[in-house]
XYZ file of N, CA and C in Angstrom:
777
model
N -56.866 87.336 -82.006
C -56.005 87.920 -82.898
C -55.634 86.942 -83.838
N -55.550 87.318 -84.953
C -54.971 86.587 -85.984
C -53.595 87.077 -86.618
N -52.458 86.294 -86.752
C -51.366 86.699 -87.088
C -50.778 85.970 -88.650
N -50.392 86.843 -89.592
C -50.293 86.304 -90.975
C -48.814 86.692 -91.307
N -48.174 85.536 -91.693
C -46.714 86.016 -92.102
C -46.965 86.134 -93.761
N -46.788 87.635 -94.055
C -46.960 87.905 -95.511
C -45.867 87.612 -96.221
N -44.550 87.443 -95.789
C -43.323 87.100 -96.405
C -42.681 86.480 -95.543
N -41.508 85.472 -96.062
C -40.671 84.901 -94.864
C -39.298 84.714 -95.561
N -38.946 85.317 -96.620
C -37.855 85.365 -97.144
C -36.511 86.346 -96.551
N -35.654 86.124 -97.013
C -34.398 87.068 -96.783
C -34.456 88.213 -97.830
N -33.440 88.918 -97.735
C -33.357 90.387 -98.425
C -33.764 90.059 -100.009
N -33.231 89.060 -100.676
C -33.539 88.675 -102.198
C -34.427 87.795 -102.235
N -35.248 87.270 -101.281
C -36.502 86.486 -101.482
C -35.787 85.047 -101.898
N -36.829 84.290 -102.357
C -36.386 82.797 -102.637
C -37.383 82.610 -103.644
N -37.058 82.206 -105.152
C -35.513 82.425 -105.741
C -35.110 83.907 -105.630
N -33.652 83.921 -105.624
C -33.416 85.171 -106.038
C -33.689 85.531 -107.328
N -33.316 86.806 -107.680
C -33.876 87.377 -109.166
C -33.155 86.640 -110.285
N -32.137 85.993 -109.925
C -31.486 85.438 -111.253
C -31.906 83.959 -111.338
N -32.995 83.559 -110.659
C -33.619 82.103 -110.482
C -32.979 81.365 -109.551
N -31.794 81.706 -108.833
C -31.193 80.871 -107.756
C -31.922 80.442 -106.650
N -32.183 79.137 -106.481
C -32.970 78.590 -105.578
C -32.203 78.056 -104.211
N -30.745 78.286 -104.429
C -29.800 77.607 -103.681
C -29.894 76.246 -103.255
N -30.094 75.941 -102.003
C -30.588 74.675 -101.638
C -32.103 74.191 -101.292
N -32.823 75.205 -101.731
C -34.192 75.154 -101.385
C -34.774 74.382 -102.862
N -35.716 73.229 -102.466
C -36.323 72.471 -103.383
C -37.232 73.533 -104.023
N -37.023 73.658 -105.470
C -38.150 74.627 -106.102
C -39.594 73.903 -106.492
N -39.664 72.646 -106.050
C -40.801 71.933 -106.346
C -41.603 71.992 -104.801
N -41.218 72.386 -103.864
C -42.128 72.617 -102.629
C -42.563 74.213 -102.663
N -43.855 74.689 -102.462
C -44.129 76.003 -102.840
C -43.682 76.506 -101.565
N -43.742 75.964 -100.432
C -43.420 76.545 -99.024
C -41.872 77.227 -99.184
N -41.115 76.723 -100.171
C -39.731 77.478 -100.457
C -39.734 78.712 -101.290
N -40.874 79.071 -101.880
C -40.967 80.391 -102.590
C -41.334 81.296 -101.759
N -40.223 82.249 -101.323
C -40.588 83.255 -100.381
C -40.346 84.587 -100.860
N -41.380 85.511 -100.317
C -41.320 86.633 -100.531
C -40.519 87.776 -99.395
N -40.223 88.911 -99.526
C -39.421 89.628 -98.398
C -40.394 89.685 -97.124
N -39.942 89.711 -95.856
C -40.703 89.723 -94.769
C -41.661 90.991 -94.496
N -42.877 90.507 -94.340
C -43.858 91.450 -93.592
C -44.598 90.702 -92.841
N -45.216 91.371 -91.805
C -46.437 90.599 -90.884
C -47.674 91.354 -90.824
N -48.441 90.602 -90.649
C -50.220 91.322 -90.474
C -50.567 90.912 -89.004
N -50.953 91.785 -88.489
C -51.622 91.694 -87.132
C -53.252 92.163 -87.218
N -54.122 91.226 -86.968
C -55.483 91.730 -86.778
C -55.895 91.482 -85.517
N -56.583 92.362 -84.840
C -56.731 92.376 -83.399
C -57.684 93.457 -83.207
N -58.874 93.258 -82.501
C -59.740 93.950 -82.249
C -60.285 94.946 -83.299
N -60.575 94.293 -84.357
C -61.020 95.117 -85.417
C -60.124 96.069 -86.131
N -58.594 96.159 -85.645
C -57.718 96.955 -86.271
C -56.615 95.855 -86.973
N -56.170 96.437 -87.964
C -55.008 95.691 -88.771
C -53.950 96.621 -88.864
N -53.054 95.770 -88.408
C -51.548 96.374 -88.124
C -50.654 95.764 -89.060
N -49.784 96.470 -89.837
C -48.875 95.910 -90.539
C -47.478 96.000 -90.028
N -46.564 95.205 -90.089
C -45.290 95.329 -89.696
C -44.365 95.273 -90.969
N -43.744 96.256 -90.975
C -42.915 96.377 -92.210
C -43.599 96.334 -93.496
N -42.917 97.111 -94.567
C -43.622 97.076 -96.035
C -42.331 96.768 -97.004
N -42.588 95.441 -97.244
C -41.673 94.938 -98.035
C -41.896 95.217 -99.593
N -40.703 95.144 -100.333
C -41.026 95.158 -101.632
C -42.144 94.423 -102.391
N -42.390 93.458 -101.693
C -43.403 92.581 -102.353
C -44.821 92.840 -101.898
N -44.932 93.966 -101.141
C -46.281 94.386 -100.303
C -47.494 94.185 -101.113
N -47.569 94.796 -102.185
C -48.681 94.574 -103.211
C -49.163 93.240 -103.265
N -48.308 92.311 -103.716
C -48.896 91.061 -103.739
C -49.223 90.293 -102.713
N -48.614 90.889 -101.610
C -48.771 90.043 -100.132
C -50.362 90.518 -99.645
N -50.486 91.654 -99.822
C -51.888 92.060 -99.195
C -53.110 91.595 -100.172
N -52.755 91.384 -101.408
C -53.651 90.956 -102.554
C -53.978 89.408 -101.809
N -52.932 88.813 -101.743
C -52.895 87.379 -101.289
C -53.642 87.147 -100.168
N -53.559 87.956 -99.188
C -54.159 88.133 -97.664
C -55.473 88.739 -97.829
N -56.105 89.439 -99.085
C -57.391 89.839 -98.941
C -57.520 90.982 -98.132
N -56.349 91.786 -97.984
C -56.420 92.936 -96.883
C -57.261 94.147 -97.581
N -58.179 94.636 -96.899
C -59.017 95.624 -97.314
C -58.716 97.081 -96.726
N -58.117 96.908 -95.579
C -57.729 98.265 -94.757
C -56.610 98.053 -94.093
N -56.031 99.013 -93.635
C -54.747 98.896 -92.681
C -55.236 100.222 -91.805
N -54.796 99.999 -90.401
C -55.030 100.986 -89.124
C -53.658 101.727 -88.921
N -52.329 100.933 -89.079
C -51.135 101.439 -88.556
C -50.163 100.547 -89.273
N -48.776 101.110 -89.392
C -47.743 100.630 -89.823
C -46.557 100.581 -88.691
N -46.076 99.654 -88.166
C -44.986 99.585 -87.581
C -43.525 99.024 -88.319
N -42.687 99.957 -88.105
C -41.518 99.639 -88.950
C -40.220 99.152 -87.783
N -39.800 98.003 -88.416
C -38.730 97.441 -87.396
C -37.207 98.282 -87.724
N -36.973 98.680 -88.961
C -35.893 99.439 -89.363
C -36.127 99.718 -90.778
N -34.966 100.588 -91.347
C -35.464 101.132 -92.546
C -34.637 100.403 -93.814
N -34.313 99.297 -93.524
C -33.498 98.444 -94.728
C -34.622 98.054 -95.993
N -33.892 98.305 -97.159
C -34.686 98.219 -98.378
C -35.743 97.022 -98.197
N -35.331 95.849 -97.801
C -36.275 94.672 -97.926
C -37.460 94.818 -96.849
N -37.297 95.707 -95.744
C -38.393 96.168 -95.118
C -39.380 97.427 -95.240
N -39.035 98.338 -96.195
C -39.726 99.483 -96.428
C -39.638 99.840 -97.737
N -39.279 98.937 -98.918
C -39.454 99.618 -100.170
C -40.586 99.138 -100.770
N -41.749 98.767 -99.917
C -42.967 98.635 -100.665
C -43.697 99.630 -100.224
N -43.396 100.797 -99.523
C -44.237 101.623 -98.675
C -44.979 102.708 -99.610
N -44.529 102.673 -100.960
C -45.332 103.467 -101.819
C -46.753 102.805 -101.939
N -47.043 101.528 -102.017
C -48.078 100.687 -102.218
C -49.161 101.246 -101.305
N -48.903 101.672 -100.074
C -49.770 101.848 -99.022
C -50.706 102.995 -99.283
N -50.199 103.929 -100.207
C -51.210 104.933 -100.490
C -52.307 104.722 -101.405
N -52.601 103.464 -101.730
C -53.652 103.045 -102.233
C -54.721 102.206 -101.322
N -54.325 102.280 -100.048
C -55.227 101.580 -99.199
C -56.051 102.535 -98.788
N -57.200 102.215 -98.355
C -58.239 103.395 -97.739
C -57.721 103.761 -96.431
N -57.887 105.163 -96.410
C -57.305 105.727 -95.220
C -58.428 105.418 -93.841
N -58.001 105.314 -92.737
C -58.609 105.108 -91.626
C -59.630 106.144 -91.266
N -59.321 107.454 -91.626
C -59.891 108.598 -91.418
C -59.854 109.253 -92.831
N -60.833 109.714 -93.614
C -60.896 110.349 -94.702
C -59.820 111.269 -94.790
N -59.140 111.363 -95.992
C -57.874 112.292 -96.039
C -56.890 112.457 -94.916
N -57.132 111.629 -93.991
C -55.894 111.771 -92.863
C -54.990 110.564 -92.967
N -53.596 111.007 -92.811
C -52.535 109.810 -93.464
C -52.663 108.703 -92.231
N -51.930 107.536 -92.434
C -51.900 106.528 -91.611
C -50.775 106.707 -90.765
N -51.099 106.341 -89.345
C -50.018 106.530 -88.446
C -49.034 105.312 -88.623
N -47.739 106.060 -88.655
C -46.739 104.768 -88.631
C -45.693 105.043 -87.426
N -44.929 104.077 -86.911
C -44.074 104.202 -85.821
C -42.760 103.282 -86.186
N -41.802 103.831 -85.494
C -40.510 103.443 -85.528
C -39.385 104.264 -84.629
N -38.210 103.787 -84.536
C -37.390 104.635 -83.802
C -36.978 105.594 -84.424
N -36.012 106.589 -83.855
C -35.739 107.760 -84.507
C -34.935 107.565 -85.501
N -34.055 106.925 -85.657
C -33.016 106.623 -86.832
C -33.941 105.996 -87.931
N -35.098 105.267 -87.660
C -35.745 104.644 -88.685
C -36.548 105.741 -89.414
N -37.309 106.480 -88.739
C -38.071 107.657 -89.256
C -37.381 108.395 -90.058
N -36.143 108.929 -89.407
C -35.423 109.878 -90.188
C -35.176 109.491 -91.320
N -34.623 108.138 -91.475
C -34.036 107.598 -92.658
C -35.280 107.345 -93.772
N -36.391 106.880 -93.203
C -37.750 106.976 -94.188
C -38.033 108.267 -94.869
N -37.825 109.149 -93.982
C -38.361 110.698 -94.458
C -37.173 111.008 -95.575
N -35.945 110.571 -95.464
C -35.054 110.882 -96.498
C -35.139 109.981 -97.816
N -35.473 108.648 -97.789
C -35.888 108.052 -98.767
C -37.091 108.282 -99.491
N -38.274 108.713 -98.671
C -39.567 108.781 -99.268
C -40.055 110.045 -98.710
N -39.827 111.289 -99.078
C -40.078 112.489 -98.684
C -41.379 112.848 -98.924
N -41.658 112.392 -100.217
C -43.276 112.662 -100.513
C -44.505 111.993 -99.606
N -43.767 111.009 -99.025
C -44.822 110.397 -98.345
C -45.173 111.090 -97.175
N -44.300 111.704 -96.528
C -44.414 112.547 -95.452
C -44.538 114.069 -95.516
N -44.178 114.617 -96.479
C -44.078 115.961 -96.721
C -44.880 116.555 -97.947
N -45.521 117.340 -98.176
C -46.150 117.798 -99.488
C -44.906 118.309 -100.305
N -45.078 117.754 -101.409
C -43.984 118.244 -102.522
C -44.705 119.133 -103.323
N -43.995 119.877 -104.263
C -44.496 120.928 -105.132
C -43.908 120.739 -106.604
N -43.926 119.495 -107.055
C -43.200 119.054 -108.318
C -44.248 118.128 -109.001
N -44.421 118.136 -110.351
C -45.363 117.619 -111.091
C -46.636 117.645 -110.732
N -47.166 116.368 -110.363
C -48.604 116.193 -109.999
C -48.668 116.210 -108.603
N -48.188 117.210 -107.922
C -47.829 117.041 -106.497
C -49.377 117.073 -105.899
N -50.290 117.816 -106.521
C -51.529 118.059 -105.806
C -52.208 116.594 -105.696
N -51.716 115.797 -106.402
C -52.582 114.428 -106.505
C -51.909 113.466 -105.427
N -50.652 113.903 -105.083
C -50.068 112.826 -104.079
C -49.592 113.483 -102.767
N -50.758 113.650 -101.980
C -50.499 114.140 -100.464
C -49.920 113.250 -99.585
N -49.229 113.768 -98.456
C -48.650 112.768 -97.751
C -49.692 112.028 -97.008
N -49.202 110.628 -96.962
C -50.073 109.652 -96.359
C -49.660 108.716 -95.405
N -48.455 109.251 -94.695
C -47.922 108.569 -93.468
C -47.715 109.635 -92.305
N -48.295 109.428 -91.051
C -47.849 110.405 -90.292
C -46.836 109.564 -89.162
N -45.654 110.162 -89.156
C -44.602 109.262 -88.553
C -44.771 109.599 -86.752
N -44.493 108.583 -86.080
C -44.206 108.554 -84.554
C -43.153 107.919 -84.094
N -42.152 108.721 -83.638
C -41.028 108.001 -83.066
C -41.316 107.361 -81.694
N -40.909 106.134 -81.542
C -41.366 105.240 -80.365
C -40.116 104.891 -79.572
N -40.106 105.421 -77.839
C -38.963 104.917 -77.077
C -39.504 103.858 -76.114
N -40.877 103.792 -76.130
C -41.476 103.127 -74.976
C -42.855 102.583 -75.258
N -43.433 101.674 -74.646
C -44.850 101.243 -75.062
C -45.845 102.114 -75.516
N -46.594 101.920 -76.285
C -47.780 102.992 -76.976
C -49.048 102.030 -77.303
N -49.944 102.933 -77.653
C -51.298 102.420 -77.921
C -51.829 102.776 -79.206
N -52.446 101.795 -79.827
C -53.093 101.985 -81.012
C -54.553 101.751 -80.585
N -55.365 102.721 -80.469
C -56.484 102.906 -79.759
C -56.392 102.007 -78.270
N -57.028 100.789 -78.038
C -56.833 100.173 -76.741
C -55.796 98.982 -76.898
N -55.006 99.039 -78.112
C -54.096 97.817 -78.103
C -52.858 98.298 -77.591
N -52.026 97.751 -76.858
C -50.866 98.009 -76.297
C -49.805 97.329 -77.203
N -48.696 97.986 -77.735
C -47.786 97.789 -78.489
C -46.447 98.048 -77.756
N -45.467 97.237 -77.468
C -44.223 97.212 -76.866
C -43.218 96.844 -77.793
N -42.595 98.048 -78.079
C -41.162 97.681 -78.660
C -40.189 97.341 -78.028
N -39.193 96.768 -78.420
C -38.008 96.319 -77.695
C -36.603 96.327 -78.721
N -35.727 96.734 -77.981
C -34.231 96.700 -78.850
C -33.604 95.471 -79.284
N -33.149 95.574 -80.493
C -32.552 94.341 -80.836
C -31.166 94.801 -81.609
N -30.163 93.985 -81.569
C -28.909 94.298 -82.310
C -28.770 93.723 -83.676
N -28.633 94.369 -84.694
C -28.614 93.706 -86.203
C -27.318 93.929 -86.777
N -26.052 93.767 -85.905
C -24.962 93.860 -86.476
C -24.012 95.180 -85.987
N -22.980 95.388 -86.207
C -22.140 96.760 -86.017
C -22.855 97.762 -86.149
N -22.972 98.601 -85.193
C -23.746 99.887 -85.216
C -25.134 100.120 -85.578
N -25.838 98.806 -85.509
C -27.118 98.800 -86.180
C -28.174 98.195 -85.340
N -29.335 98.839 -85.192
C -30.324 98.170 -84.334
C -31.608 98.189 -84.905
N -32.333 97.288 -84.595
C -33.675 97.079 -85.014
C -34.737 97.073 -83.854
N -36.213 97.189 -84.052
C -37.122 97.045 -83.223
C -37.738 95.823 -83.299
N -37.892 95.068 -82.069
C -38.939 93.963 -82.070
C -40.224 94.687 -81.519
N -41.408 93.769 -81.697
C -42.579 94.301 -81.155
C -43.413 93.325 -80.582
N -43.976 93.472 -79.445
C -44.716 92.518 -78.855
C -46.155 93.277 -78.902
N -47.097 92.415 -79.452
C -48.526 92.756 -79.387
C -49.306 91.587 -78.599
N -49.915 91.846 -77.511
C -50.565 90.630 -76.750
C -49.634 89.816 -76.507
N -49.843 88.382 -76.718
C -49.114 87.342 -76.500
C -48.162 86.725 -77.600
N -48.070 87.758 -78.543
C -47.118 87.567 -79.861
C -45.955 88.284 -79.660
N -44.689 88.122 -80.184
C -43.924 88.952 -80.425
C -43.192 88.584 -81.727
N -42.726 89.637 -82.380
C -41.970 89.385 -83.631
C -40.463 89.928 -83.532
N -39.458 89.315 -83.828
C -37.973 89.507 -83.905
C -37.496 89.176 -85.071
N -37.591 90.167 -86.176
C -36.542 89.764 -87.490
C -35.311 90.729 -87.383
N -34.391 90.167 -87.946
C -33.131 90.943 -88.501
C -32.549 91.285 -87.169
N -32.100 90.204 -86.273
C -31.351 90.544 -85.141
C -30.337 89.258 -85.007
N -29.224 89.738 -84.414
C -28.135 88.687 -84.177
C -27.825 88.730 -82.685
N -28.291 89.650 -81.863
C -28.164 89.614 -80.588
C -29.410 90.378 -79.909
N -29.482 89.963 -78.727
C -30.906 90.573 -78.182
C -30.233 90.912 -76.732
N -30.457 92.422 -76.535
C -29.877 92.708 -75.394
C -30.619 92.163 -74.269
N -29.784 92.152 -73.015
C -30.506 91.457 -71.901
C -31.769 92.093 -71.422
N -31.821 93.369 -71.609
C -32.937 94.056 -70.918
C -34.285 93.706 -71.872
N -34.018 93.309 -73.223
C -35.166 93.174 -73.968
C -35.781 91.868 -73.663
N -35.165 90.749 -73.214
C -35.790 89.601 -72.746
C -36.991 89.752 -71.623
N -36.938 90.962 -71.012
C -38.065 90.999 -70.021
C -39.404 91.176 -70.766
N -39.383 91.305 -72.100
C -40.845 91.663 -73.050
C -41.223 89.993 -73.536
N -40.372 89.117 -73.550
C -40.471 88.181 -74.304
C -41.064 86.795 -73.274
N -41.666 87.424 -72.020
C -41.819 86.143 -71.251
C -43.588 85.755 -71.709
N -44.049 84.692 -71.249
C -45.497 84.229 -71.497
C -45.896 84.385 -72.891
N -45.121 84.046 -73.851
C -45.725 84.283 -75.270
C -46.188 82.777 -75.775
N -47.440 83.070 -76.385
C -47.914 82.174 -77.318
C -47.422 81.928 -78.395
N -46.678 82.771 -79.205
C -46.002 82.871 -80.552
C -45.009 83.949 -80.623
N -43.854 83.318 -80.946
C -42.687 84.264 -81.111
C -42.247 83.729 -82.527
N -42.325 84.815 -83.467
C -41.591 84.868 -84.766
C -40.225 85.254 -84.886
N -39.100 84.385 -85.325
C -37.828 84.905 -84.998
C -36.780 84.744 -86.034
N -35.970 85.648 -86.063
C -35.139 85.848 -87.446
C -34.095 84.428 -87.410
N -34.058 84.010 -88.736
C -33.209 82.916 -88.881
C -32.723 82.676 -90.463
N -31.769 83.355 -90.700
C -31.313 83.436 -92.080
C -30.578 82.295 -92.663
N -29.855 81.698 -91.918
C -29.001 80.660 -92.566
C -28.614 79.790 -91.541
N -27.806 78.685 -91.850
C -27.341 77.728 -90.891
C -26.316 77.966 -90.111
N -25.335 78.774 -90.790
C -24.089 78.921 -90.107
C -24.147 80.424 -89.548
N -23.348 80.815 -88.339
C -23.158 81.993 -87.839
C -22.997 83.076 -88.930
N -23.521 84.214 -88.642
C -23.595 85.501 -89.328
C -23.527 86.565 -88.537
N -22.949 87.853 -89.114
C -22.795 88.908 -88.329
C -23.890 90.052 -87.927
N -25.139 89.879 -88.996
C -26.079 90.521 -88.879
C -27.179 89.971 -88.795
N -27.428 88.781 -88.651
C -28.672 87.568 -88.636
C -28.479 86.527 -87.479
N -29.488 86.296 -87.046
C -29.532 84.843 -86.192
C -29.370 83.715 -87.311
N -28.537 82.697 -86.844
C -28.699 81.376 -87.664
C -29.417 80.219 -86.703
N -29.442 79.115 -87.379
C -30.575 78.210 -86.641
C -30.359 77.903 -85.252
N -29.119 77.695 -84.874
C -28.835 77.242 -83.466
C -28.695 78.168 -82.373
N -28.639 79.645 -82.891
C -28.567 80.784 -82.074
C -30.276 81.061 -82.010
N -30.964 80.822 -82.781
C -32.544 81.236 -82.772
C -33.060 80.280 -81.775
N -32.661 78.784 -81.959
C -33.129 77.694 -81.101
C -32.838 77.990 -79.783
N -31.443 78.367 -79.496
C -31.181 78.720 -78.055
C -32.235 79.818 -77.372
N -32.264 80.910 -78.171
C -33.345 81.914 -77.638
C -34.356 81.414 -77.277
N -34.843 80.575 -78.266
C -36.370 80.030 -78.105
C -36.337 79.238 -76.963
N -35.333 78.448 -76.562
C -35.354 77.425 -75.389
C -35.265 78.344 -74.055
N -34.474 79.616 -74.107
C -34.645 80.396 -73.122
C -35.963 80.949 -72.641
N -36.414 81.471 -73.921
C -37.721 82.192 -73.781
C -39.151 81.571 -73.510
N -39.043 80.372 -74.145
C -40.159 79.417 -73.821
C -41.236 79.778 -74.361
N -41.494 80.181 -75.517
C -43.062 80.295 -76.205
C -43.610 79.235 -76.198
N -45.005 79.140 -76.326
C -45.598 78.101 -76.521
C -45.250 77.589 -78.134
N -45.270 78.483 -78.961
C -44.786 78.091 -80.313
C -43.796 79.185 -80.927
N -42.859 78.579 -81.839
C -41.886 79.596 -82.258
C -42.037 79.303 -83.913
N -41.607 80.471 -84.511
C -41.432 80.363 -86.160
C -40.338 80.904 -86.463
N -39.719 80.207 -87.345
C -38.489 80.775 -87.980
C -38.613 81.552 -89.158
N -38.317 82.755 -89.294
C -38.569 83.523 -90.485
C -37.231 84.398 -90.954
N -37.348 85.087 -92.207
C -36.114 85.671 -92.833
C -35.209 84.645 -93.351
N -35.644 83.562 -94.000
C -35.037 82.645 -94.446
C -34.554 82.548 -95.844
N -33.105 82.460 -95.739
C -32.380 82.550 -97.117
C -32.300 81.375 -97.922
N -31.777 81.298 -99.064
C -31.980 80.357 -99.999
C -31.133 79.023 -99.789
N -30.493 78.994 -98.627
C -29.754 77.718 -98.022
C -30.791 77.237 -97.244
N -31.868 77.435 -96.808
C -32.849 77.144 -95.966
C -34.011 76.319 -96.461
N -33.860 75.144 -96.731
C -34.852 74.398 -97.331
C -35.794 74.144 -96.238
N -37.207 74.333 -96.851
C -38.201 73.960 -95.559
C -38.298 72.709 -94.939
N -38.234 71.547 -95.858
C -38.455 70.453 -95.269
C -37.031 69.878 -94.325
N -36.115 70.379 -94.783
C -34.716 70.349 -94.023
C -34.703 70.631 -92.701
N -35.032 72.026 -92.796
C -35.231 72.834 -91.488
C -36.342 72.446 -90.615
N -37.533 72.021 -91.098
C -38.518 71.736 -90.214
C -38.075 70.255 -89.416
N -37.303 69.256 -89.956
C -36.849 68.070 -89.692
C -35.846 68.516 -88.475
N -35.309 69.706 -88.394
C -34.253 69.821 -87.554
C -34.799 70.528 -86.167
N -36.046 70.994 -86.415
C -36.647 71.789 -85.431
C -37.381 71.055 -84.249
N -37.267 71.324 -83.013
C -38.149 70.813 -82.130
C -39.364 70.859 -82.335
N -40.373 70.202 -81.461
C -42.021 70.088 -81.942
C -42.482 71.560 -81.915
N -41.960 72.277 -80.989
C -42.946 73.687 -80.896
C -42.252 74.554 -81.771
N -41.401 74.190 -82.730
C -40.926 75.403 -83.652
C -40.998 74.868 -85.108
N -41.071 75.640 -86.034
C -41.314 75.492 -87.311
C -40.798 76.427 -88.247
N -40.674 76.194 -89.281
C -40.025 77.221 -90.154
C -41.196 78.149 -90.959
N -41.172 79.244 -91.096
C -42.203 80.112 -91.705
C -42.422 79.751 -93.140
N -43.443 80.033 -93.635
C -43.861 80.079 -95.005
C -44.786 81.240 -95.421
N -44.967 81.688 -96.655
C -45.700 82.872 -96.936
C -47.231 82.337 -96.822
N -47.880 83.102 -95.905
C -49.346 82.686 -95.926
C -49.775 82.053 -94.508
N -48.593 81.749 -93.888
C -48.668 80.852 -92.488
C -49.247 81.941 -91.789
N -50.540 81.307 -90.996
C -50.995 82.437 -90.165
C -51.720 81.535 -88.800
N -52.055 82.244 -87.806
C -52.061 81.794 -86.518
C -53.353 82.439 -85.724
N -54.161 81.703 -85.217
C -55.428 82.626 -84.494
C -55.149 82.326 -83.121
N -54.814 83.481 -82.326
C -54.320 83.619 -80.943
C -55.533 84.191 -80.030
N -55.725 83.770 -78.793
C -56.421 84.357 -77.791
C -55.562 85.408 -77.323
N -56.252 86.737 -77.690
C -55.493 87.968 -77.037
C -56.153 88.324 -75.825
């Protein structure tokens, strides 16, 4: 199994659109961050987690030629506003939509934001733009062919939840400030855990450094990566703070795991 971090930045990326690098050293290329998406290649299948606004450049840089399924953690803009770019990818089956997965709230919100992606419209060049995502609401583990995917609930602040995903011995936990106790059962025996870590100080919707490291100490993955890094999170400074089995994410960082 190959896992590639397509994007490692917060909702505005690094630098922000106004050129603000915050405390990140602009001379270190690992500080130039696009919005978060993840690619998982396993058993000849290519699974995308989230469709960031930077998806086109991310897939080009990773030389992605096909997709088999898309998993959504939630429907915030920085995780889904690259969704239109998926229509240019070859379909797994000719003229058939890609299967995508998320919880009920996420799927419903995506349908409102991007109706034409899920339903045939009859405006303009509608006949050229046929629906290309087939949504599946997930409440428990499911399979993409013979690949088990385990979703687990996460808290993303007041009245907001996201899904984390486990595939094989890898788990992905972005946009989370609290992990419900029942979700920790899905985080045992991990070779790789990719964890939200927006900033140094406590935040009401995202994990901060010491909280993420506290979770990592409890879960005990072989290796952990901190992602969704904001403009205050300089790569070298954060790396020097991390224990040996933890590192900051950067765009293009990848791992090969025995699945």
